Amino acid sequence: MDHSGHGMMMDLPPFTLGRGLEFSGDPFFMISCLLGLGLYGWAVVRLRRRGDAWPVGRTVAFVLGVLTVALVMCTKLNEYGMVMFSVHMVQHMVISMLSPILILLGAPVTLALRALPAAGRGRKGPREWLVALLHSRYMRIITHPAFTIPLFIASLYALYFTPLFDFLMGSKTGHIAMMVHFLAVGLVFFWPIMGVDPGPHRPGYVMRMLELFAGMPFHAFFGIALMMASEPMIGTYTNPPASLGIDPLSDQQAGGGIAWAFSEIPSVVVLIALVYQWYRSDQRQARRSDRTADRDGDKELAAYNAYLASLRTREQ
């Protein structure tokens, strides 16, 4: 497939990491990343100026998340990804699994709710519209595991193993739409699992872990299927430019290996984040219990001791 019609060079030299990381600056993603960083920075500054704190760790996580998007979409990786399946799979894995986790750890929704001014009684502004969206039926549907897990899986199998992928790769607009889709799917899949920002679907920590591991094996199976294939399965990458000096089947198997290996990385990152959140939640609960006990003289403990005493009295 000829990608030269939307700005992709067919005579790219053989891939090296140095060549792949050269800046190319895709306008859509470059503007989007700068806008995201600018809005986040504005909100943090707004909080600081009115004397409110915002965790540095959240800012760092968000910035890293946006930079990972820029890394795979605003460098020559984006051009090589049009003609090399292995490079494309690096883009896909980063933008759908690593970038969303980092962005969500930055708690952008919480920051927006704290930074946006209230519109006043009887009026609706950006903050009120955001609150309405968070409480909408639409948001309850797209963050429910019955929707997010099948969507997460379908984004692999229904896309790559049907003509839809080749159709989208046939134009720059289609390619951008596909990458935006990958990012959006990652965000809605990990949002209820991460539990940092408010949302309509907030299961317990054990259920979040189950949701996480329900989706991850399908990435591994997808990668293994590509690695074990005896012929190229993705039409777009069947005839790579001769200047690359690659074998399409070997490149596909490398891409499958990347998909298989990468499926473990976000699982570990999210699991660590969940365990930490669980620990912090238990600590907060313990502090609340201690404060309650200090205020009421620990009536709950006294009542329990009285109950035990009554049991002993009955036994006598």
mmCIF file of C-alpha atoms in Angstrom:
data_model
loop_
_atom_site.group_PDB
_atom_site.id
_atom_site.type_symbol
_atom_site.label_atom_id
_atom_site.label_comp_id
_atom_site.label_asym_id
_atom_site.label_seq_id
_atom_site.Cartn_x
_atom_site.Cartn_y
_atom_site.Cartn_z
ATOM 1 C CA MET A 1 0.000 0.000 0.000
ATOM 2 C CA ASP A 2 1.323 3.371 -1.006
ATOM 3 C CA HIS A 3 1.338 5.820 1.887
ATOM 4 C CA SER A 4 3.033 8.596 -0.030
ATOM 5 C CA GLY A 5 -0.362 10.204 -0.693
ATOM 6 C CA HIS A 6 -0.521 11.502 2.860
ATOM 7 C CA GLY A 7 3.026 12.562 3.397
ATOM 8 C CA MET A 8 4.726 9.265 4.238
ATOM 9 C CA MET A 9 8.033 8.715 2.483
ATOM 10 C CA MET A 10 8.449 5.374 0.772
ATOM 11 C CA ASP A 11 12.255 5.513 0.705
ATOM 12 C CA LEU A 12 12.884 5.618 4.452
ATOM 13 C CA PRO A 13 16.354 4.316 5.385
ATOM 14 C CA PRO A 14 16.660 1.185 7.534
ATOM 15 C CA PHE A 15 15.188 1.738 10.974
ATOM 16 C CA THR A 16 17.418 2.656 13.910
ATOM 17 C CA LEU A 17 16.351 4.050 17.269
ATOM 18 C CA GLY A 18 18.157 7.298 16.531
ATOM 19 C CA ARG A 19 16.313 7.764 13.239
ATOM 20 C CA GLY A 20 13.018 6.818 14.847
ATOM 21 C CA LEU A 21 13.360 9.423 17.598
ATOM 22 C CA GLU A 22 14.071 12.310 15.230
ATOM 23 C CA PHE A 23 11.479 15.069 15.584
ATOM 24 C CA SER A 24 8.813 15.199 12.885
ATOM 25 C CA GLY A 25 6.025 17.147 14.620
ATOM 26 C CA ASP A 26 2.688 15.781 13.473
ATOM 27 C CA PRO A 27 0.504 18.931 13.671
ATOM 28 C CA PHE A 28 -2.573 17.282 15.178
ATOM 29 C CA PHE A 29 -0.794 15.536 18.040
ATOM 30 C CA MET A 30 1.722 18.341 18.561
ATOM 31 C CA ILE A 31 -1.050 20.920 19.034
ATOM 32 C CA SER A 32 -3.074 18.503 21.185
ATOM 33 C CA CYS A 33 -0.124 17.727 23.473
ATOM 34 C CA LEU A 34 0.800 21.403 23.886
ATOM 35 C CA LEU A 35 -2.821 22.286 24.582
ATOM 36 C CA GLY A 36 -3.117 19.509 27.175
ATOM 37 C CA LEU A 37 0.067 20.585 28.955
ATOM 38 C CA GLY A 38 -0.958 24.246 28.803
ATOM 39 C CA LEU A 39 -4.416 23.669 30.304
ATOM 40 C CA TYR A 40 -3.031 21.431 33.041
ATOM 41 C CA GLY A 41 -0.344 23.970 33.886
ATOM 42 C CA TRP A 42 -2.914 26.790 33.972
ATOM 43 C CA ALA A 43 -5.058 24.818 36.418
ATOM 44 C CA VAL A 44 -2.108 24.026 38.720
ATOM 45 C CA VAL A 45 -1.017 27.688 38.746
ATOM 46 C CA ARG A 46 -4.593 28.754 39.499
ATOM 47 C CA LEU A 47 -4.699 26.451 42.536
ATOM 48 C CA ARG A 48 -1.302 27.630 43.776
ATOM 49 C CA ARG A 49 -2.253 31.296 43.507
ATOM 50 C CA ARG A 50 -5.268 30.839 45.746
ATOM 51 C CA GLY A 51 -3.190 28.906 48.287
ATOM 52 C CA ASP A 52 -4.293 25.347 47.455
ATOM 53 C CA ALA A 53 -1.784 22.536 47.153
ATOM 54 C CA TRP A 54 -1.565 20.107 44.239
ATOM 55 C CA PRO A 55 0.671 17.007 44.501
ATOM 56 C CA VAL A 56 3.855 17.307 42.446
ATOM 57 C CA GLY A 57 3.675 13.584 41.688
ATOM 58 C CA ARG A 58 0.387 14.043 39.851
ATOM 59 C CA THR A 59 1.831 16.830 37.728
ATOM 60 C CA VAL A 60 4.881 14.735 36.876
ATOM 61 C CA ALA A 61 2.694 11.739 35.938
ATOM 62 C CA PHE A 62 0.474 13.833 33.650
ATOM 63 C CA VAL A 63 3.414 15.507 31.912
ATOM 64 C CA LEU A 64 5.091 12.142 31.355
ATOM 65 C CA GLY A 65 1.833 10.750 29.970
ATOM 66 C CA VAL A 66 1.498 13.565 27.433
ATOM 67 C CA LEU A 67 5.179 13.304 26.522
ATOM 68 C CA THR A 68 4.819 9.583 25.792
ATOM 69 C CA VAL A 69 2.065 10.471 23.308
ATOM 70 C CA ALA A 70 4.368 13.047 21.709
ATOM 71 C CA LEU A 71 7.218 10.534 21.706
ATOM 72 C CA VAL A 72 5.412 8.050 19.475
ATOM 73 C CA MET A 73 3.324 10.493 17.415
ATOM 74 C CA CYS A 74 5.556 13.556 16.906
ATOM 75 C CA THR A 75 8.764 11.761 15.935
ATOM 76 C CA LYS A 76 9.841 9.700 12.939
ATOM 77 C CA LEU A 77 8.393 6.688 14.794
ATOM 78 C CA ASN A 78 5.115 7.857 13.310
ATOM 79 C CA GLU A 79 6.496 7.639 9.780
ATOM 80 C CA TYR A 80 8.205 4.305 10.315
ATOM 81 C CA GLY A 81 5.007 3.044 11.928
ATOM 82 C CA MET A 82 3.220 3.480 8.595
ATOM 83 C CA VAL A 83 5.485 0.955 6.880
ATOM 84 C CA MET A 84 6.789 -1.250 9.728
ATOM 85 C CA PHE A 85 4.333 -3.251 11.796
ATOM 86 C CA SER A 86 6.759 -3.620 14.701
ATOM 87 C CA VAL A 87 7.128 0.159 15.051
ATOM 88 C CA HIS A 88 3.374 0.620 14.701
ATOM 89 C CA MET A 89 2.860 -1.857 17.534
ATOM 90 C CA VAL A 90 5.203 0.157 19.752
ATOM 91 C CA GLN A 91 3.046 3.202 19.019
ATOM 92 C CA HIS A 92 -0.152 1.271 19.735
ATOM 93 C CA MET A 93 1.056 -0.210 23.021
ATOM 94 C CA VAL A 94 2.425 3.093 24.340
ATOM 95 C CA ILE A 95 -0.560 5.248 23.371
ATOM 96 C CA SER A 96 -3.205 2.745 24.504
ATOM 97 C CA MET A 97 -1.626 1.316 27.662
ATOM 98 C CA LEU A 98 1.213 3.453 29.021
ATOM 99 C CA SER A 99 0.063 6.990 28.164
ATOM 100 C CA PRO A 100 -3.480 6.571 29.599
ATOM 101 C CA ILE A 101 -2.163 5.214 32.908
ATOM 102 C CA LEU A 102 0.229 8.126 33.365
ATOM 103 C CA ILE A 103 -2.370 10.690 32.301
ATOM 104 C CA LEU A 104 -4.940 9.234 34.713
ATOM 105 C CA LEU A 105 -2.417 9.226 37.568
ATOM 106 C CA GLY A 106 -2.244 12.970 36.966
ATOM 107 C CA ALA A 107 -5.944 13.232 37.977
ATOM 108 C CA PRO A 108 -6.875 15.812 35.295
ATOM 109 C CA VAL A 109 -10.610 15.619 36.057
ATOM 110 C CA THR A 110 -10.068 16.283 39.764
ATOM 111 C CA LEU A 111 -7.784 19.181 38.883
ATOM 112 C CA ALA A 112 -10.375 20.651 36.503
ATOM 113 C CA LEU A 113 -13.128 20.416 39.133
ATOM 114 C CA ARG A 114 -10.938 22.238 41.638
ATOM 115 C CA ALA A 115 -9.606 24.874 39.241
ATOM 116 C CA LEU A 116 -12.691 25.803 37.226
ATOM 117 C CA PRO A 117 -14.782 28.563 38.833
ATOM 118 C CA ALA A 118 -18.415 27.962 39.730
ATOM 119 C CA ALA A 119 -20.812 29.710 37.371
ATOM 120 C CA GLY A 120 -23.158 30.861 40.113
ATOM 121 C CA ARG A 121 -26.729 30.041 41.014
ATOM 122 C CA GLY A 122 -29.001 29.289 38.083
ATOM 123 C CA ARG A 123 -26.209 29.341 35.521
ATOM 124 C CA LYS A 124 -24.034 26.701 33.896
ATOM 125 C CA GLY A 125 -20.370 27.036 33.071
ATOM 126 C CA PRO A 126 -17.575 24.596 32.160
ATOM 127 C CA ARG A 127 -17.426 23.204 35.711
ATOM 128 C CA GLU A 128 -21.179 22.540 35.839
ATOM 129 C CA TRP A 129 -21.137 20.875 32.416
ATOM 130 C CA LEU A 130 -18.244 18.668 33.528
ATOM 131 C CA VAL A 131 -20.101 17.622 36.697
ATOM 132 C CA ALA A 132 -23.227 16.878 34.624
ATOM 133 C CA LEU A 133 -21.160 14.741 32.243
ATOM 134 C CA LEU A 134 -19.605 12.780 35.126
ATOM 135 C CA HIS A 135 -23.079 11.992 36.482
ATOM 136 C CA SER A 136 -24.650 11.251 33.093
ATOM 137 C CA ARG A 137 -26.020 7.915 31.953
ATOM 138 C CA TYR A 138 -23.574 8.040 29.027
ATOM 139 C CA MET A 139 -20.607 8.104 31.420
ATOM 140 C CA ARG A 140 -22.045 5.255 33.500
ATOM 141 C CA ILE A 141 -22.233 3.136 30.361
ATOM 142 C CA ILE A 142 -18.792 3.815 28.883
ATOM 143 C CA THR A 143 -16.999 3.279 32.210
ATOM 144 C CA HIS A 144 -18.802 0.048 33.104
ATOM 145 C CA PRO A 145 -16.673 -3.117 32.740
ATOM 146 C CA ALA A 146 -19.389 -4.719 30.601
ATOM 147 C CA PHE A 147 -18.531 -2.031 28.044
ATOM 148 C CA THR A 148 -14.846 -1.283 28.637
ATOM 149 C CA ILE A 149 -13.507 -4.847 28.617
ATOM 150 C CA PRO A 150 -15.202 -5.909 25.319
ATOM 151 C CA LEU A 151 -14.145 -2.571 23.755
ATOM 152 C CA PHE A 152 -10.566 -3.122 24.921
ATOM 153 C CA ILE A 153 -10.544 -6.582 23.317
ATOM 154 C CA ALA A 154 -12.360 -5.557 20.124
ATOM 155 C CA SER A 155 -9.829 -2.773 19.543
ATOM 156 C CA LEU A 156 -7.315 -5.530 18.859
ATOM 157 C CA TYR A 157 -9.068 -8.382 17.133
ATOM 158 C CA ALA A 158 -11.871 -6.541 15.301
ATOM 159 C CA LEU A 159 -9.433 -3.937 14.022
ATOM 160 C CA TYR A 160 -6.299 -5.841 13.011
ATOM 161 C CA PHE A 161 -7.938 -9.013 11.714
ATOM 162 C CA THR A 162 -10.492 -7.262 9.486
ATOM 163 C CA PRO A 163 -10.182 -4.915 6.453
ATOM 164 C CA LEU A 164 -10.918 -1.967 8.777
ATOM 165 C CA PHE A 165 -7.251 -1.554 9.699
ATOM 166 C CA ASP A 166 -6.113 -1.331 6.068
ATOM 167 C CA PHE A 167 -8.898 1.158 5.342
ATOM 168 C CA LEU A 168 -7.855 3.446 8.202
ATOM 169 C CA MET A 169 -4.190 3.210 7.279
ATOM 170 C CA GLY A 170 -5.022 4.363 3.759
ATOM 171 C CA SER A 171 -5.286 8.022 4.791
ATOM 172 C CA LYS A 172 -3.702 10.390 7.263
ATOM 173 C CA THR A 173 -7.123 11.200 8.733
ATOM 174 C CA GLY A 174 -7.854 7.503 9.234
ATOM 175 C CA HIS A 175 -4.490 6.948 10.882
ATOM 176 C CA ILE A 176 -5.014 9.875 13.286
ATOM 177 C CA ALA A 177 -8.545 8.659 14.086
ATOM 178 C CA MET A 178 -7.205 5.179 14.883
ATOM 179 C CA MET A 179 -4.536 6.519 17.246
ATOM 180 C CA VAL A 180 -7.051 8.788 18.990
ATOM 181 C CA HIS A 181 -9.287 5.734 19.357
ATOM 182 C CA PHE A 182 -6.450 3.748 20.965
ATOM 183 C CA LEU A 183 -5.835 6.543 23.468
ATOM 184 C CA ALA A 184 -9.549 6.939 24.243
ATOM 185 C CA VAL A 185 -10.021 3.192 24.747
ATOM 186 C CA GLY A 186 -7.070 3.102 27.120
ATOM 187 C CA LEU A 187 -8.466 6.028 29.108
ATOM 188 C CA VAL A 188 -11.970 4.589 29.534
ATOM 189 C CA PHE A 189 -10.574 1.116 30.348
ATOM 190 C CA PHE A 190 -8.121 2.251 33.027
ATOM 191 C CA TRP A 191 -10.181 5.160 34.432
ATOM 192 C CA PRO A 192 -12.449 3.107 36.749
ATOM 193 C CA ILE A 193 -9.553 0.787 37.594
ATOM 194 C CA MET A 194 -7.139 3.545 38.612
ATOM 195 C CA GLY A 195 -9.750 5.262 40.761
ATOM 196 C CA VAL A 196 -7.913 8.592 41.039
ATOM 197 C CA ASP A 197 -10.499 10.839 39.371
ATOM 198 C CA PRO A 198 -14.194 10.798 40.335
ATOM 199 C CA GLY A 199 -16.422 8.675 38.156
ATOM 200 C CA PRO A 200 -19.761 6.853 38.154
ATOM 201 C CA HIS A 201 -18.220 3.378 38.326
ATOM 202 C CA ARG A 202 -16.064 2.856 41.415
ATOM 203 C CA PRO A 203 -15.737 -0.810 42.414
ATOM 204 C CA GLY A 204 -13.694 -2.043 45.369
ATOM 205 C CA TYR A 205 -9.973 -2.690 45.065
ATOM 206 C CA VAL A 206 -10.304 -6.447 44.554
ATOM 207 C CA MET A 207 -12.843 -5.935 41.755
ATOM 208 C CA ARG A 208 -10.566 -3.367 40.116
ATOM 209 C CA MET A 209 -7.755 -5.914 40.043
ATOM 210 C CA LEU A 210 -10.099 -8.469 38.477
ATOM 211 C CA GLU A 211 -11.104 -5.950 35.811
ATOM 212 C CA LEU A 212 -7.452 -5.264 35.088
ATOM 213 C CA PHE A 213 -6.508 -8.905 34.650
ATOM 214 C CA ALA A 214 -9.671 -9.677 32.662
ATOM 215 C CA GLY A 215 -8.374 -7.595 29.752
ATOM 216 C CA MET A 216 -4.635 -8.197 29.852
ATOM 217 C CA PRO A 217 -4.532 -11.867 28.711
ATOM 218 C CA PHE A 218 -6.194 -10.947 25.418
ATOM 219 C CA HIS A 219 -3.242 -8.710 24.567
ATOM 220 C CA ALA A 220 -0.927 -11.641 25.197
ATOM 221 C CA PHE A 221 -3.027 -13.981 23.027
ATOM 222 C CA PHE A 222 -3.095 -11.382 20.262
ATOM 223 C CA GLY A 223 0.693 -11.099 20.337
ATOM 224 C CA ILE A 224 1.183 -14.862 20.351
ATOM 225 C CA ALA A 225 -1.160 -15.260 17.344
ATOM 226 C CA LEU A 226 0.975 -12.804 15.361
ATOM 227 C CA MET A 227 4.205 -14.463 16.451
ATOM 228 C CA MET A 228 3.010 -17.937 15.418
ATOM 229 C CA ALA A 229 1.581 -16.912 12.028
ATOM 230 C CA SER A 230 3.262 -18.511 9.023
ATOM 231 C CA GLU A 231 2.444 -15.608 6.674
ATOM 232 C CA PRO A 232 1.808 -11.852 6.961
ATOM 233 C CA MET A 233 -1.689 -11.191 8.339
ATOM 234 C CA ILE A 234 -1.889 -7.385 8.017
ATOM 235 C CA GLY A 235 -2.322 -6.239 4.413
ATOM 236 C CA THR A 236 -0.820 -2.776 4.959
ATOM 237 C CA TYR A 237 2.563 -4.253 5.882
ATOM 238 C CA THR A 238 2.718 -7.085 3.332
ATOM 239 C CA ASN A 239 5.044 -5.217 0.945
ATOM 240 C CA PRO A 240 7.380 -2.929 2.937
ATOM 241 C CA PRO A 241 9.653 -0.505 1.035
ATOM 242 C CA ALA A 242 12.806 -2.222 -0.216
ATOM 243 C CA SER A 243 14.887 0.572 1.323
ATOM 244 C CA LEU A 244 14.015 -0.725 4.827
ATOM 245 C CA GLY A 245 15.614 -4.091 4.157
ATOM 246 C CA ILE A 246 13.101 -6.033 6.278
ATOM 247 C CA ASP A 247 11.136 -9.248 5.890
ATOM 248 C CA PRO A 248 7.395 -8.605 6.470
ATOM 249 C CA LEU A 249 6.836 -11.897 8.313
ATOM 250 C CA SER A 250 9.798 -11.344 10.628
ATOM 251 C CA ASP A 251 8.642 -7.775 11.250
ATOM 252 C CA GLN A 252 5.132 -9.021 12.061
ATOM 253 C CA GLN A 253 6.523 -11.590 14.479
ATOM 254 C CA ALA A 254 8.582 -8.849 16.143
ATOM 255 C CA GLY A 255 5.415 -6.759 16.455
ATOM 256 C CA GLY A 256 3.609 -9.716 18.009
ATOM 257 C CA GLY A 257 6.446 -10.114 20.499
ATOM 258 C CA ILE A 258 6.140 -6.439 21.422
ATOM 259 C CA ALA A 259 2.372 -6.774 21.966
ATOM 260 C CA TRP A 260 2.875 -9.893 24.099
ATOM 261 C CA ALA A 261 5.663 -8.443 26.233
ATOM 262 C CA PHE A 262 4.087 -5.004 26.635
ATOM 263 C CA SER A 263 0.856 -6.441 28.036
ATOM 264 C CA GLU A 264 2.688 -7.202 31.294
ATOM 265 C CA ILE A 265 4.127 -3.708 31.866
ATOM 266 C CA PRO A 266 0.891 -1.774 32.525
ATOM 267 C CA SER A 267 -0.403 -4.641 34.666
ATOM 268 C CA VAL A 268 2.548 -4.211 37.033
ATOM 269 C CA VAL A 269 2.328 -0.393 37.054
ATOM 270 C CA VAL A 270 -1.423 -0.376 37.732
ATOM 271 C CA LEU A 271 -1.144 -3.134 40.331
ATOM 272 C CA ILE A 272 1.489 -1.150 42.244
ATOM 273 C CA ALA A 273 -0.725 1.965 42.052
ATOM 274 C CA LEU A 274 -3.777 0.018 43.293
ATOM 275 C CA VAL A 275 -1.904 -1.520 46.218
ATOM 276 C CA TYR A 276 -0.596 1.927 47.185
ATOM 277 C CA GLN A 277 -4.091 3.457 46.922
ATOM 278 C CA TRP A 278 -5.492 0.592 48.998
ATOM 279 C CA TYR A 279 -2.837 1.175 51.659
ATOM 280 C CA ARG A 280 -3.528 4.935 51.711
ATOM 281 C CA SER A 281 -7.275 4.284 51.966
ATOM 282 C CA ASP A 282 -6.774 1.979 54.961
ATOM 283 C CA GLN A 283 -4.532 4.582 56.594
ATOM 284 C CA ARG A 284 -7.155 7.311 56.130
ATOM 285 C CA GLN A 285 -9.865 5.023 57.501
ATOM 286 C CA ALA A 286 -7.714 4.240 60.533
ATOM 287 C CA ARG A 287 -7.115 7.949 61.178
ATOM 288 C CA ARG A 288 -10.844 8.670 60.913
ATOM 289 C CA SER A 289 -11.586 5.876 63.384
ATOM 290 C CA ASP A 290 -8.997 7.248 65.781
ATOM 291 C CA ARG A 291 -10.469 10.756 65.561
ATOM 292 C CA THR A 292 -13.976 9.380 66.137
ATOM 293 C CA ALA A 293 -12.749 7.414 69.155
ATOM 294 C CA ASP A 294 -11.109 10.533 70.581
ATOM 295 C CA ARG A 295 -14.330 12.524 70.221
ATOM 296 C CA ASP A 296 -16.781 10.003 71.700
ATOM 297 C CA GLY A 297 -14.501 8.231 74.152
ATOM 298 C CA ASP A 298 -14.425 5.142 71.922
ATOM 299 C CA LYS A 299 -18.101 4.243 72.409
ATOM 300 C CA GLU A 300 -17.813 1.484 69.821
ATOM 301 C CA LEU A 301 -15.111 -0.320 71.828
ATOM 302 C CA ALA A 302 -17.035 0.202 75.055
ATOM 303 C CA ALA A 303 -20.182 -1.239 73.488
ATOM 304 C CA TYR A 304 -18.251 -4.253 72.223
ATOM 305 C CA ASN A 305 -16.742 -4.853 75.661
ATOM 306 C CA ALA A 306 -20.208 -4.589 77.194
ATOM 307 C CA TYR A 307 -21.454 -7.158 74.688
ATOM 308 C CA LEU A 308 -18.658 -9.569 75.629
ATOM 309 C CA ALA A 309 -19.458 -9.034 79.313
ATOM 310 C CA SER A 310 -23.112 -9.857 78.708
ATOM 311 C CA LEU A 311 -22.123 -13.085 76.990
ATOM 312 C CA ARG A 312 -20.009 -14.105 79.966
ATOM 313 C CA THR A 313 -22.915 -13.304 82.280
ATOM 314 C CA ARG A 314 -25.242 -15.572 80.282
ATOM 315 C CA GLU A 315 -22.722 -18.410 80.368
ATOM 316 C CA GLN A 316 -22.567 -18.162 84.181
#
